[in-house]
Tab-separated table of C-alpha atoms (C1' of nucleotides) in Angstrom:
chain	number	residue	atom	x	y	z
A	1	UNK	CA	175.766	-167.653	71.209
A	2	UNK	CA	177.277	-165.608	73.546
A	3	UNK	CA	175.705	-162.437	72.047
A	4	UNK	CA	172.490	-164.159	72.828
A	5	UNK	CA	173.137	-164.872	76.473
A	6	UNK	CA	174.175	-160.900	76.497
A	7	UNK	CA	170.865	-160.047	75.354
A	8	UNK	CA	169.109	-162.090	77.621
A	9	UNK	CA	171.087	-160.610	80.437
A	10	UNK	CA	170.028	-157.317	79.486
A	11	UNK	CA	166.649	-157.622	79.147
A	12	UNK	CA	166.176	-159.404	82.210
A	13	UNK	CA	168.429	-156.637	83.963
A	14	UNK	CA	165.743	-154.072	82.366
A	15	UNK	CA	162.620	-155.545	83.369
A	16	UNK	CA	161.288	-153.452	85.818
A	17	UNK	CA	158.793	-154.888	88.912
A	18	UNK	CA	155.388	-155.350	87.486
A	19	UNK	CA	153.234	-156.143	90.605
A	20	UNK	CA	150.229	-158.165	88.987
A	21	UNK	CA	148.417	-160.433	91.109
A	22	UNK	CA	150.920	-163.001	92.280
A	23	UNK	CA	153.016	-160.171	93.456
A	24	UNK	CA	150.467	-158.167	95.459
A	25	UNK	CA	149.630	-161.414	97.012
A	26	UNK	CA	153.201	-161.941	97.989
A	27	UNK	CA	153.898	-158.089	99.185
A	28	UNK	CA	150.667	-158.830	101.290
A	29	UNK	CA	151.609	-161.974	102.711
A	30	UNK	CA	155.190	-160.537	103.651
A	31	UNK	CA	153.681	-157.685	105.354
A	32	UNK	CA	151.576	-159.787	107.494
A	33	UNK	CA	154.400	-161.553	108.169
A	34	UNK	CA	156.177	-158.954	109.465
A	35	UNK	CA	153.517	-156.562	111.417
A	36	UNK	CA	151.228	-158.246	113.721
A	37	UNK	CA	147.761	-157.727	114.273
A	38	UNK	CA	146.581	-155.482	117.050
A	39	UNK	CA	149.892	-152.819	116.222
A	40	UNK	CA	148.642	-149.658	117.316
A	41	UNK	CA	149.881	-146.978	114.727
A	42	UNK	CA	152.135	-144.176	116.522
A	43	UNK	CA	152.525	-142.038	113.783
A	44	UNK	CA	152.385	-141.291	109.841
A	45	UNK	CA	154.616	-139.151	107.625
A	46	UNK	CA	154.128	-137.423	104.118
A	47	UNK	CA	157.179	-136.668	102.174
A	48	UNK	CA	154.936	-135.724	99.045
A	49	UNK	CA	151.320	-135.927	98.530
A	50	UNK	CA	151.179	-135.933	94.715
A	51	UNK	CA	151.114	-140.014	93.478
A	52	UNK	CA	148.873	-141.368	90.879
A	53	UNK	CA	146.174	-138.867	93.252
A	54	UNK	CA	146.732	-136.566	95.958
A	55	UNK	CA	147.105	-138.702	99.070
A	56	UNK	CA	144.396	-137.797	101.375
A	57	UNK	CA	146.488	-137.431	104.171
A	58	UNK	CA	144.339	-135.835	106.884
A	59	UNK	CA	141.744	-138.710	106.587
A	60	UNK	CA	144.551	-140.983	107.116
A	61	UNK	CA	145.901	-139.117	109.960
A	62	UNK	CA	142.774	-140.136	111.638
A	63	UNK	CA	144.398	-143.385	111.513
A	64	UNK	CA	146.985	-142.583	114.331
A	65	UNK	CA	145.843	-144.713	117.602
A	66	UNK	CA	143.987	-147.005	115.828
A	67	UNK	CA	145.482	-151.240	115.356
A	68	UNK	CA	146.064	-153.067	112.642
A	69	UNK	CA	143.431	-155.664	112.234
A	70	UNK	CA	144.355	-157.334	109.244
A	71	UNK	CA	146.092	-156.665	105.564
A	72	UNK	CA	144.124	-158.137	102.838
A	73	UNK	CA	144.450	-158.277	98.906
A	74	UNK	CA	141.490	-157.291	96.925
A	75	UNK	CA	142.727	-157.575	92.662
A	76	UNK	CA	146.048	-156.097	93.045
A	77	UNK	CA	144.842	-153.486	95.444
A	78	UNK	CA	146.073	-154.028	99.111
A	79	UNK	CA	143.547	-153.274	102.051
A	80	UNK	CA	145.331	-152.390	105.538
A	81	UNK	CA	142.309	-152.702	107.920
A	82	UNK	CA	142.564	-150.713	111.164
A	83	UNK	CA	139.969	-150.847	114.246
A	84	UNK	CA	138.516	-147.544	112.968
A	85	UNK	CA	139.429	-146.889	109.241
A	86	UNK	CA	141.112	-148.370	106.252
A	87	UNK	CA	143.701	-147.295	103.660
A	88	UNK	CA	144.107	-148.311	100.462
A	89	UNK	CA	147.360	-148.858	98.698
A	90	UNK	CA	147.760	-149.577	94.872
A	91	UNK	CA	151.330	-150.072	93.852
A	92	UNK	CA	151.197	-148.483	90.357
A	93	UNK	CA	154.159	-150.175	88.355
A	94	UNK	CA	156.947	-149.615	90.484
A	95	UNK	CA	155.427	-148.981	93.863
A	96	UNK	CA	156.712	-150.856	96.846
A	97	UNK	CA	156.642	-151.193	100.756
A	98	UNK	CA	159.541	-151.931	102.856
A	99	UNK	CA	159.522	-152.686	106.630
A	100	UNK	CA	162.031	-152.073	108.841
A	101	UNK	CA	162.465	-152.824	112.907
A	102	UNK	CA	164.632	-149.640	113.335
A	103	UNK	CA	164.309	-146.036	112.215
A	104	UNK	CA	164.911	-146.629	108.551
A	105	UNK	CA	167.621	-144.974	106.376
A	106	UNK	CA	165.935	-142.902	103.885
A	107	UNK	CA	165.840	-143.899	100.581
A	108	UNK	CA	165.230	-141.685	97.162
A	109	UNK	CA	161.629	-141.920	96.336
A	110	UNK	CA	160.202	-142.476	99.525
A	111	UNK	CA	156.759	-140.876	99.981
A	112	UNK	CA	154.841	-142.070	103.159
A	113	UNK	CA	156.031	-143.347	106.406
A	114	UNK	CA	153.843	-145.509	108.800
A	115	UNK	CA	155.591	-146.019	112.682
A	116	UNK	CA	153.594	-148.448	115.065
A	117	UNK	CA	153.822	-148.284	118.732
A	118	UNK	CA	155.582	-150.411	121.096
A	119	UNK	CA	157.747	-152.367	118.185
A	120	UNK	CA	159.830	-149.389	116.705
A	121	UNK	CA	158.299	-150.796	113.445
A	122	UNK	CA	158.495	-148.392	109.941
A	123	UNK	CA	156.371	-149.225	107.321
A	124	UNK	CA	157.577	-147.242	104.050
A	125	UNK	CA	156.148	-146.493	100.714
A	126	UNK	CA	158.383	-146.235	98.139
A	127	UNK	CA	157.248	-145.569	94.180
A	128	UNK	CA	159.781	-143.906	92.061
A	129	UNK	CA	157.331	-143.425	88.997
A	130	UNK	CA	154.439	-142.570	91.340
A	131	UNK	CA	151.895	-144.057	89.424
A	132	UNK	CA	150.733	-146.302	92.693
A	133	UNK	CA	148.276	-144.335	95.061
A	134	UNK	CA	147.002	-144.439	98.372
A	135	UNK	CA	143.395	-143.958	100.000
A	136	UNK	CA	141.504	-143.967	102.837
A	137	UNK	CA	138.171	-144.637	103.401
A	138	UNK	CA	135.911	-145.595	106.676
A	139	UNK	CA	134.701	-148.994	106.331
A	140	UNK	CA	134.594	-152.063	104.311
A	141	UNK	CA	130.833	-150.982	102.994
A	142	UNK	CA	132.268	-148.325	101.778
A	143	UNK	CA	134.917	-150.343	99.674
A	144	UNK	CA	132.392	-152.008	97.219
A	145	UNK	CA	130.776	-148.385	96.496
A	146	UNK	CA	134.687	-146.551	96.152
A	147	UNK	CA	134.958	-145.319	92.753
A	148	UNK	CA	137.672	-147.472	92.254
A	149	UNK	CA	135.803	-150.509	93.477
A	150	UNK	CA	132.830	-150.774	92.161
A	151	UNK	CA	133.354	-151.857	88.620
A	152	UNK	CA	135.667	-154.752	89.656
A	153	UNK	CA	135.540	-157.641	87.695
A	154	UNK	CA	136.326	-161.419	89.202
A	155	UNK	CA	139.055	-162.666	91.629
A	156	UNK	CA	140.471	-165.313	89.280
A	157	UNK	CA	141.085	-167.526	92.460
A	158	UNK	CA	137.824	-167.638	93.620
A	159	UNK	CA	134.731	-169.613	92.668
A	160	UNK	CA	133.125	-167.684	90.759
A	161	UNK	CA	135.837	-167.579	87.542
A	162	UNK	CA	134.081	-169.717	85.900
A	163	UNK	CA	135.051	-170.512	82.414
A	164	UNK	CA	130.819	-170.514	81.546
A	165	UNK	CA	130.484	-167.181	83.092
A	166	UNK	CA	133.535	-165.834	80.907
A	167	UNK	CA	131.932	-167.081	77.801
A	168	UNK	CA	128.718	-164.794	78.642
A	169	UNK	CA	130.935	-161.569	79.748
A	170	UNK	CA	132.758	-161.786	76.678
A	171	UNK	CA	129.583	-162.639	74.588
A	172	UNK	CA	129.637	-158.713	73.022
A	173	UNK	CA	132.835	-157.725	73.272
A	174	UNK	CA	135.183	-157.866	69.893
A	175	UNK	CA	137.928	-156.643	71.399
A	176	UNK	CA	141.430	-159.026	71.502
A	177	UNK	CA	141.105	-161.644	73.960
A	178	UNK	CA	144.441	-160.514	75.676
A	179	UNK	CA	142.695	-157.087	76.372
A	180	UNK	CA	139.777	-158.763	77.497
A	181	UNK	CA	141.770	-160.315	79.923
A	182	UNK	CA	143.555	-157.339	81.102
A	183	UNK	CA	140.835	-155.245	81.394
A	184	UNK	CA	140.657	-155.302	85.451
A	185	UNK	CA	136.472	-154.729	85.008
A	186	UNK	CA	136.435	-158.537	83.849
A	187	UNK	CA	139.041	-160.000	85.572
A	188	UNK	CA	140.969	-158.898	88.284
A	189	UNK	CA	145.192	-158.785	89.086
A	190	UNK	CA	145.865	-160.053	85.523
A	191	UNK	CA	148.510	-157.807	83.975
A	192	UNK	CA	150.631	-157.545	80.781
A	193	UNK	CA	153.022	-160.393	81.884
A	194	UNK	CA	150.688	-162.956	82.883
A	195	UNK	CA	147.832	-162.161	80.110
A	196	UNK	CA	150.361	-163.102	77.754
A	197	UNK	CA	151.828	-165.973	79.649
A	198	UNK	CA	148.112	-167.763	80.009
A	199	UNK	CA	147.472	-167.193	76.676
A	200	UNK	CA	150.436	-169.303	75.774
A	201	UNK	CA	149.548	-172.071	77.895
A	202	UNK	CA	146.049	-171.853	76.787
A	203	UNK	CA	147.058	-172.277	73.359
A	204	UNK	CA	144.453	-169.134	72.249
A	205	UNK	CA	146.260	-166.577	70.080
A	206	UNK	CA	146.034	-162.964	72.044
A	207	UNK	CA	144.783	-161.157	69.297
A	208	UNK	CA	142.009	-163.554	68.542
A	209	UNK	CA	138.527	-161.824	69.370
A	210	UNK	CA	137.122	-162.257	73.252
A	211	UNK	CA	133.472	-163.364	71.796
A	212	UNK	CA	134.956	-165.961	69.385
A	213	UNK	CA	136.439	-168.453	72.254
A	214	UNK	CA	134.404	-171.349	72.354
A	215	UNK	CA	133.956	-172.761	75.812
A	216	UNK	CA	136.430	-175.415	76.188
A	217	UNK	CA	139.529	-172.338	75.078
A	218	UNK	CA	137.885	-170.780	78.240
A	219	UNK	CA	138.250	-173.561	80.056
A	220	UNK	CA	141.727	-173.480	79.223
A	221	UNK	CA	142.016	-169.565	80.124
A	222	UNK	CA	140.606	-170.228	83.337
A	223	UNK	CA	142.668	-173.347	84.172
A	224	UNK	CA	146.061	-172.129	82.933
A	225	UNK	CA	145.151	-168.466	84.731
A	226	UNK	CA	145.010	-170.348	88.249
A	227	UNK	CA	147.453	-172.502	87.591
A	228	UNK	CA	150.031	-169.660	86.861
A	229	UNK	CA	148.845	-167.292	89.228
A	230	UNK	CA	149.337	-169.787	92.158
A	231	UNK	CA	152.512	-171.041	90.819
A	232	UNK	CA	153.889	-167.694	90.371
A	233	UNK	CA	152.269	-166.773	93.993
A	234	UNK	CA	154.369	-170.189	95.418
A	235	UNK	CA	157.630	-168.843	93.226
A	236	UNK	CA	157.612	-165.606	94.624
A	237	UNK	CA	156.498	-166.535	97.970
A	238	UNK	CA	159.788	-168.406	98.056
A	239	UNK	CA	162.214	-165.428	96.910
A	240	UNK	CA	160.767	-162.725	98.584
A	241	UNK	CA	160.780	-163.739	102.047
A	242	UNK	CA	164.057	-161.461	102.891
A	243	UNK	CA	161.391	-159.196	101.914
A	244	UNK	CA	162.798	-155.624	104.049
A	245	UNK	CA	166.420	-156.220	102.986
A	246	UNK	CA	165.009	-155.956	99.093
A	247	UNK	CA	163.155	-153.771	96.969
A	248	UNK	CA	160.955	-156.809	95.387
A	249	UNK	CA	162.784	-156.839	92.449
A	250	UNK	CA	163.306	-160.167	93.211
A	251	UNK	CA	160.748	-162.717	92.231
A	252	UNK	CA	161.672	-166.324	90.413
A	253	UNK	CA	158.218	-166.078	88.344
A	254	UNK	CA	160.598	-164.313	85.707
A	255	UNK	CA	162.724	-167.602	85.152
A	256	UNK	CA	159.071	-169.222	83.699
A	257	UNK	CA	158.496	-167.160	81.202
A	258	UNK	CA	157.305	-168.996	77.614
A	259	UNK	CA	156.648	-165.905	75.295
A	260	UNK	CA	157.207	-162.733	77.411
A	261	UNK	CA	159.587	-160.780	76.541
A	262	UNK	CA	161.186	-163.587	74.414
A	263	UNK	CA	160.393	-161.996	70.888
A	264	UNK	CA	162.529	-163.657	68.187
A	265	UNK	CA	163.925	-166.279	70.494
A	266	UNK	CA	162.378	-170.095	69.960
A	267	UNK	CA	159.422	-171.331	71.072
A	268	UNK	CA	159.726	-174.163	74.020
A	269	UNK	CA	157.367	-176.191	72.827
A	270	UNK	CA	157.800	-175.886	68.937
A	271	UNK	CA	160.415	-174.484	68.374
A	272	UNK	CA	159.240	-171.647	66.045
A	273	UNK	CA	160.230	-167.965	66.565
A	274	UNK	CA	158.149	-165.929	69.212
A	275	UNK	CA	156.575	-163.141	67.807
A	276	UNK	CA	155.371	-159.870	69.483
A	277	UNK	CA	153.325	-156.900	68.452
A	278	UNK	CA	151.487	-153.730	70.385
A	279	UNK	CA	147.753	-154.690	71.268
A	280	UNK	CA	146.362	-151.797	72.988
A	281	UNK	CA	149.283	-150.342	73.653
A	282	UNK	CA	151.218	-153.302	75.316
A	283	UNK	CA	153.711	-155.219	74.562
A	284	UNK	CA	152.590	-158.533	73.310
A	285	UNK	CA	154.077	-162.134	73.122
A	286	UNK	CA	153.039	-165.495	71.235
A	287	UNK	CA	153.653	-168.355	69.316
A	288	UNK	CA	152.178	-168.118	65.838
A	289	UNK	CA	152.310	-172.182	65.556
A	290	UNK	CA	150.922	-173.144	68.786
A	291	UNK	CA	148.567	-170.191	69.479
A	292	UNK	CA	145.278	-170.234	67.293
B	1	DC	C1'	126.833	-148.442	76.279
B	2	DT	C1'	131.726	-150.096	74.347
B	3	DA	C1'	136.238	-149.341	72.639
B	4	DA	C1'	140.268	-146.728	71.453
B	5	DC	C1'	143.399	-143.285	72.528
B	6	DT	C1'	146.153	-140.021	75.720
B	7	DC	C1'	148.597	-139.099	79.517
B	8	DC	C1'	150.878	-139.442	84.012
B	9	DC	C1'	156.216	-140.563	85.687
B	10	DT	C1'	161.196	-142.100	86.067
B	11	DG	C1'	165.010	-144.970	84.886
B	12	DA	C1'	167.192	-147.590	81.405
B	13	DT	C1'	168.869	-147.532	77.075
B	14	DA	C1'	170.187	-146.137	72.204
B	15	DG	C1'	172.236	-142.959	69.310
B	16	DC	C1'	175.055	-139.185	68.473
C	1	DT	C1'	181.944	-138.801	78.665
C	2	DG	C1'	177.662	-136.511	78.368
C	3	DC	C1'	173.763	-135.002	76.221
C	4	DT	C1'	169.026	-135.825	74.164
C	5	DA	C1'	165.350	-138.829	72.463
C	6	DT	C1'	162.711	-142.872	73.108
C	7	DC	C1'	160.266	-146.276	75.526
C	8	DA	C1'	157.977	-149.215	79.135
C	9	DG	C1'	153.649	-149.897	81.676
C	10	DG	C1'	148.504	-149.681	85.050
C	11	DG	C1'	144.716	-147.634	84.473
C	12	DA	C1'	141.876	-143.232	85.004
C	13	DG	C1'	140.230	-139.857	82.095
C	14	DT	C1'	138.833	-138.339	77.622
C	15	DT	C1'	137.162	-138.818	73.132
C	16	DA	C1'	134.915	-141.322	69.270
DNA sequence: CTAACTCCCTGATAGC
DNA sequence: TGCTATCAGGGAGTTA
């Protein structure tokens, strides 16, 4: 028993930030929080240029004397949209900003450094695995045509993810269902935690093949992928709002897990033993009896 | 065209 | 106590 709350301890203590949708949605609604609009930016700083790409940091030099119009979330890319120019920030798997209202202490791992005028307000990237990533580019017409952009699949909280139109995406593809979901040209913001996590709710088995769904499992996908996302959005909403003194490691969403990350411990509905497996090269979670 | 595989990177952990 | 090996994971790039 007790060896059993050790291991939970420990893998809880290992789980690293995975920013997915819910989480990007939360670091943008902090940062709004926390910089207002119109913020004229004084001055940026690269400690290293090499993330996931090269930052291209003399376009967003160009950013200097320009305000902040607005941050906005785009899959789990965030958009920081300035009067002339707009960078793009991805947070990789362990990428993360911090604010801070005085010059802030430096910490290891710190790669770019916003300061706005007139507030003595930092903005600082942090990414310790540098697989996050930051661009710039000139306008929001230019967003839909960025490399990165323009095979986007759908914002699962908008009208459009529909569980009809997943049906006909998924019509040719025999790929696991989990993948499917994953894949961020289908759907967007749905990552390895939450994939699993709607599956289980769904009741669909991950490995089962995307074109074999019938329409009312997609109406389950869809349902239980909204329902989640906006629950985990509220959960971390909540625990994140002492956003600058923390890293982000700190979201409740964890404490709602079914399946992930719960291999060989008992299924919450059934009872039987959770089972896990690699599926394209992620760690995968389900319930054999509940999941067909 | 789709799908599968490889690699980037660091910190945590296991094994010796 | 310290060393080395292994692994996680988003997703672009490469290969089949």
């Amino acid at each position: 028993m007790i060896e059993g709350i050790r291991k939970i301890y420990r893998i809880r203590a290992r789980r690293p930030f995975l920013p997915e949708l819910p989480e990007v949605e939360n670091v943008c609604i902090s940062l709004k929080k926390q910089i207002p609009s119109g913020l004229e930016l004084k001055q940026i700083e690269f400690f290293r240029m090499d993330l996931r790409f090269i930052i291209p940091t003399k376009q967003l030099l160009g950013l200097i004397n320009e305000r902040l119009v607005t941050i906005e979330r785009r899959g789990k890319y965030i958009i920081f949209i300035f009067t002339r120019g707009i960078m793009i920030s991805h947070l990789g798997m362990t990428g993360h900003w911090r604010v801070s209202q005085t010059i802030p202490k430096s910490e290891k791992h710190d790669h770019v450094q916003l300061q706005f005028r007139n507030s003595s307000l930092y903005l600082t990237y942090n990414d310790p695995r540098r697989f996050g990533y930051l661009d710039f580019i000139n306008s929001l017409d230019q967003l839909k045509k960025h490399k990165l952009f323009i095979h986007l699949g759908l914002e699962p909280l908008s009208e459009d993810f529909t569980a009809e139109l997943l049906k006909k995406m998924s019509q040719k593809s025999e790929r696991a269902v989990k993948i499917f979901l994953m894949d961020q040209k289908n759907i967007l913001g749905i990552g390895n935690i939450y994939a699993s996590e709607i599956l289980f709710q769904a009741k669909v088995k991950p490995q089962k093949k995307a074109n074999q769904l019938t329409l009312l499992q997609w109406q389950k996908v869809v349902f239980y992928s909204i329902k989640i996302l906006k629950h985990a959005i509220q959960l971390g909403g909540s625990s994140i709002k002492d956003y600058r003194n923390t890293n982000g490691q700190s979201g409740k969403f964890q404490n709602q897990h079914q399946v992930y990350g719960k291999k060989g411990e008992s299924c919450r509905t059934c009872s039987s033993i959770i089972k896990s497996e690699v599926l394209g090269g992620r760690a995968t979670f389900w319930c054999s009896h509940c999941q067909k």
